[in-house]
Amino acid sequence: MIVKRSLALKNARANAHLSAFNGGLIGFYDGAMPTDGEAITTQTLLCTIALPTPSGTVDAGVFALAPNLEAMVLVQGIPTWCRITDSASDWVQDMDVGIDGSGAAVIVTPGTLYAGGSLRIERLRLIEP
């Protein structure tokens, strides 16, 4: 199947991410990512980053999260995925997490977290097809 979208539609879809993320939270977890927003059961919350409003920018159909967001690490571990919730604490989406070169949707530093240290989001870009 081939689908081509106008830039106006790509921007509208990217702006939907911007609106949903504004004032929300990103929680970073270890372990396996739940399916489609299911309850978090055995995973450990390692760190939470509050998202600003606006949470990023949209340009040419690409949503880019505000740069250099960081927060203090609560528990030692390796973040493997994150959950984004909106300002009402409702589930928006889950994404894989990794270090630069990992191919993950969310790029962070460092790859191994230590309690009292910090986690920084290096890159989160959502490109509309």
PDB file of C-alpha atoms in Angstrom:
ATOM      1  CA  MET A   1       0.000   0.000   0.000  1.00  0.00           C
ATOM      2  CA  ILE A   2       1.287   3.453  -0.897  1.00  0.00           C
ATOM      3  CA  VAL A   3      -0.010   6.455   1.037  1.00  0.00           C
ATOM      4  CA  LYS A   4       1.127  10.005   0.433  1.00  0.00           C
ATOM      5  CA  ARG A   5       0.016  12.803   2.736  1.00  0.00           C
ATOM      6  CA  SER A   6      -0.016  16.559   2.315  1.00  0.00           C
ATOM      7  CA  LEU A   7       2.277  18.653   4.465  1.00  0.00           C
ATOM      8  CA  ALA A   8      -0.831  20.192   6.065  1.00  0.00           C
ATOM      9  CA  LEU A   9      -1.997  16.737   7.204  1.00  0.00           C
ATOM     10  CA  LYS A  10       1.489  15.756   8.385  1.00  0.00           C
ATOM     11  CA  ASN A  11       1.687  18.973  10.425  1.00  0.00           C
ATOM     12  CA  ALA A  12      -1.795  18.389  11.872  1.00  0.00           C
ATOM     13  CA  ARG A  13      -0.787  14.895  13.000  1.00  0.00           C
ATOM     14  CA  ALA A  14       2.488  16.206  14.480  1.00  0.00           C
ATOM     15  CA  ASN A  15       0.588  19.000  16.254  1.00  0.00           C
ATOM     16  CA  ALA A  16      -1.665  16.351  17.821  1.00  0.00           C
ATOM     17  CA  HIS A  17       1.443  14.935  19.536  1.00  0.00           C
ATOM     18  CA  LEU A  18       2.466  18.416  20.644  1.00  0.00           C
ATOM     19  CA  SER A  19      -0.961  19.046  22.213  1.00  0.00           C
ATOM     20  CA  ALA A  20      -1.116  15.625  23.883  1.00  0.00           C
ATOM     21  CA  PHE A  21       2.367  15.971  25.411  1.00  0.00           C
ATOM     22  CA  ASN A  22       1.914  19.561  26.712  1.00  0.00           C
ATOM     23  CA  GLY A  23       2.125  19.565  30.507  1.00  0.00           C
ATOM     24  CA  GLY A  24       2.316  15.777  30.671  1.00  0.00           C
ATOM     25  CA  LEU A  25       4.889  13.387  32.088  1.00  0.00           C
ATOM     26  CA  ILE A  26       7.369  10.874  30.728  1.00  0.00           C
ATOM     27  CA  GLY A  27       8.049   7.961  33.068  1.00  0.00           C
ATOM     28  CA  PHE A  28      11.106   5.808  32.324  1.00  0.00           C
ATOM     29  CA  TYR A  29      10.940   2.112  33.211  1.00  0.00           C
ATOM     30  CA  ASP A  30      12.999  -1.049  33.054  1.00  0.00           C
ATOM     31  CA  GLY A  31      11.694  -4.434  31.925  1.00  0.00           C
ATOM     32  CA  ALA A  32       9.216  -5.254  29.183  1.00  0.00           C
ATOM     33  CA  MET A  33       6.855  -2.646  27.771  1.00  0.00           C
ATOM     34  CA  PRO A  34       3.167  -3.443  28.432  1.00  0.00           C
ATOM     35  CA  THR A  35       0.795  -3.854  25.507  1.00  0.00           C
ATOM     36  CA  ASP A  36      -1.185  -0.784  24.399  1.00  0.00           C
ATOM     37  CA  GLY A  37      -1.203   1.224  27.610  1.00  0.00           C
ATOM     38  CA  GLU A  38      -1.923  -1.692  29.934  1.00  0.00           C
ATOM     39  CA  ALA A  39      -1.209  -1.364  33.642  1.00  0.00           C
ATOM     40  CA  ILE A  40       2.405  -1.292  34.753  1.00  0.00           C
ATOM     41  CA  THR A  41       2.927  -4.355  36.950  1.00  0.00           C
ATOM     42  CA  THR A  42       6.487  -5.647  37.349  1.00  0.00           C
ATOM     43  CA  GLN A  43       8.415  -2.750  35.817  1.00  0.00           C
ATOM     44  CA  THR A  44      10.259  -0.271  38.012  1.00  0.00           C
ATOM     45  CA  LEU A  45       9.829   3.486  37.598  1.00  0.00           C
ATOM     46  CA  LEU A  46      13.374   4.827  37.323  1.00  0.00           C
ATOM     47  CA  CYS A  47      12.763   8.498  36.597  1.00  0.00           C
ATOM     48  CA  THR A  48       9.966  10.926  35.692  1.00  0.00           C
ATOM     49  CA  ILE A  49      10.357  14.025  33.546  1.00  0.00           C
ATOM     50  CA  ALA A  50       7.695  16.739  33.557  1.00  0.00           C
ATOM     51  CA  LEU A  51       6.950  18.105  30.109  1.00  0.00           C
ATOM     52  CA  PRO A  52       6.718  21.851  29.526  1.00  0.00           C
ATOM     53  CA  THR A  53       4.025  23.668  27.580  1.00  0.00           C
ATOM     54  CA  PRO A  54       4.742  23.824  24.730  1.00  0.00           C
ATOM     55  CA  SER A  55       6.391  20.415  24.914  1.00  0.00           C
ATOM     56  CA  GLY A  56       8.266  20.862  21.649  1.00  0.00           C
ATOM     57  CA  THR A  57       8.007  22.129  18.111  1.00  0.00           C
ATOM     58  CA  VAL A  58       6.479  21.053  14.812  1.00  0.00           C
ATOM     59  CA  ASP A  59       8.220  21.676  11.510  1.00  0.00           C
ATOM     60  CA  ALA A  60       7.650  20.014   8.136  1.00  0.00           C
ATOM     61  CA  GLY A  61       5.584  17.193   9.611  1.00  0.00           C
ATOM     62  CA  VAL A  62       8.038  16.440  12.426  1.00  0.00           C
ATOM     63  CA  PHE A  63       7.324  16.760  16.148  1.00  0.00           C
ATOM     64  CA  ALA A  64      10.526  17.363  18.132  1.00  0.00           C
ATOM     65  CA  LEU A  65      10.433  17.283  21.924  1.00  0.00           C
ATOM     66  CA  ALA A  66      11.918  20.291  23.707  1.00  0.00           C
ATOM     67  CA  PRO A  67      15.701  19.737  23.973  1.00  0.00           C
ATOM     68  CA  ASN A  68      17.714  18.836  27.067  1.00  0.00           C
ATOM     69  CA  LEU A  69      14.873  17.812  29.380  1.00  0.00           C
ATOM     70  CA  GLU A  70      16.250  16.058  32.425  1.00  0.00           C
ATOM     71  CA  ALA A  71      15.349  14.919  35.922  1.00  0.00           C
ATOM     72  CA  MET A  72      16.832  13.170  38.926  1.00  0.00           C
ATOM     73  CA  VAL A  73      16.920   9.370  38.858  1.00  0.00           C
ATOM     74  CA  LEU A  74      14.893   7.693  41.613  1.00  0.00           C
ATOM     75  CA  VAL A  75      16.097   4.086  41.304  1.00  0.00           C
ATOM     76  CA  GLN A  76      19.139   2.449  39.704  1.00  0.00           C
ATOM     77  CA  GLY A  77      18.477   0.593  36.464  1.00  0.00           C
ATOM     78  CA  ILE A  78      18.572   0.547  32.683  1.00  0.00           C
ATOM     79  CA  PRO A  79      15.628   2.322  31.008  1.00  0.00           C
ATOM     80  CA  THR A  80      14.145   0.175  28.243  1.00  0.00           C
ATOM     81  CA  TRP A  81      10.877   2.008  27.595  1.00  0.00           C
ATOM     82  CA  CYS A  82       8.918   5.084  28.615  1.00  0.00           C
ATOM     83  CA  ARG A  83       5.272   5.968  29.098  1.00  0.00           C
ATOM     84  CA  ILE A  84       3.955   9.387  28.157  1.00  0.00           C
ATOM     85  CA  THR A  85       0.849  10.671  29.894  1.00  0.00           C
ATOM     86  CA  ASP A  86      -1.001  13.900  29.224  1.00  0.00           C
ATOM     87  CA  SER A  87      -1.696  16.696  31.709  1.00  0.00           C
ATOM     88  CA  ALA A  88      -4.717  14.728  33.028  1.00  0.00           C
ATOM     89  CA  SER A  89      -2.467  11.659  33.646  1.00  0.00           C
ATOM     90  CA  ASP A  90      -4.133   9.708  30.826  1.00  0.00           C
ATOM     91  CA  TRP A  91      -2.038   7.344  28.712  1.00  0.00           C
ATOM     92  CA  VAL A  92      -0.836   8.832  25.426  1.00  0.00           C
ATOM     93  CA  GLN A  93       1.791   6.347  24.221  1.00  0.00           C
ATOM     94  CA  ASP A  94       4.683   4.057  25.132  1.00  0.00           C
ATOM     95  CA  MET A  95       8.028   4.082  23.305  1.00  0.00           C
ATOM     96  CA  ASP A  96      11.290   2.175  23.479  1.00  0.00           C
ATOM     97  CA  VAL A  97      14.298   3.892  25.044  1.00  0.00           C
ATOM     98  CA  GLY A  98      17.996   3.541  24.310  1.00  0.00           C
ATOM     99  CA  ILE A  99      21.293   5.297  23.921  1.00  0.00           C
ATOM    100  CA  ASP A 100      22.509   7.021  20.756  1.00  0.00           C
ATOM    101  CA  GLY A 101      22.883   4.485  17.943  1.00  0.00           C
ATOM    102  CA  SER A 102      20.393   2.026  19.471  1.00  0.00           C
ATOM    103  CA  GLY A 103      17.621   2.852  17.001  1.00  0.00           C
ATOM    104  CA  ALA A 104      15.188   3.474  19.875  1.00  0.00           C
ATOM    105  CA  ALA A 105      12.436   6.073  19.589  1.00  0.00           C
ATOM    106  CA  VAL A 106      13.709   7.976  22.642  1.00  0.00           C
ATOM    107  CA  ILE A 107      17.447   8.576  23.014  1.00  0.00           C
ATOM    108  CA  VAL A 108      18.748   9.220  26.544  1.00  0.00           C
ATOM    109  CA  THR A 109      22.007   9.624  28.438  1.00  0.00           C
ATOM    110  CA  PRO A 110      23.328   7.836  30.327  1.00  0.00           C
ATOM    111  CA  GLY A 111      22.281   4.289  29.407  1.00  0.00           C
ATOM    112  CA  THR A 112      22.627   3.006  32.970  1.00  0.00           C
ATOM    113  CA  LEU A 113      20.969   5.124  35.658  1.00  0.00           C
ATOM    114  CA  TYR A 114      22.037   5.545  39.267  1.00  0.00           C
ATOM    115  CA  ALA A 115      19.829   6.861  42.064  1.00  0.00           C
ATOM    116  CA  GLY A 116      20.559  10.536  42.666  1.00  0.00           C
ATOM    117  CA  GLY A 117      22.073  10.979  39.200  1.00  0.00           C
ATOM    118  CA  SER A 118      20.261  12.508  36.261  1.00  0.00           C
ATOM    119  CA  LEU A 119      18.651  11.296  33.064  1.00  0.00           C
ATOM    120  CA  ARG A 120      18.552  13.564  30.029  1.00  0.00           C
ATOM    121  CA  ILE A 121      16.469  13.092  26.898  1.00  0.00           C
ATOM    122  CA  GLU A 122      18.842  13.669  24.009  1.00  0.00           C
ATOM    123  CA  ARG A 123      16.288  13.190  21.249  1.00  0.00           C
ATOM    124  CA  LEU A 124      12.637  12.396  20.713  1.00  0.00           C
ATOM    125  CA  ARG A 125      11.354  13.090  17.212  1.00  0.00           C
ATOM    126  CA  LEU A 126       8.165  11.746  15.675  1.00  0.00           C
ATOM    127  CA  ILE A 127       8.213  11.938  11.885  1.00  0.00           C
ATOM    128  CA  GLU A 128       4.855  11.739  10.145  1.00  0.00           C
ATOM    129  CA  PRO A 129       4.959   9.461   7.096  1.00  0.00           C
TER     130      PRO A 129
END
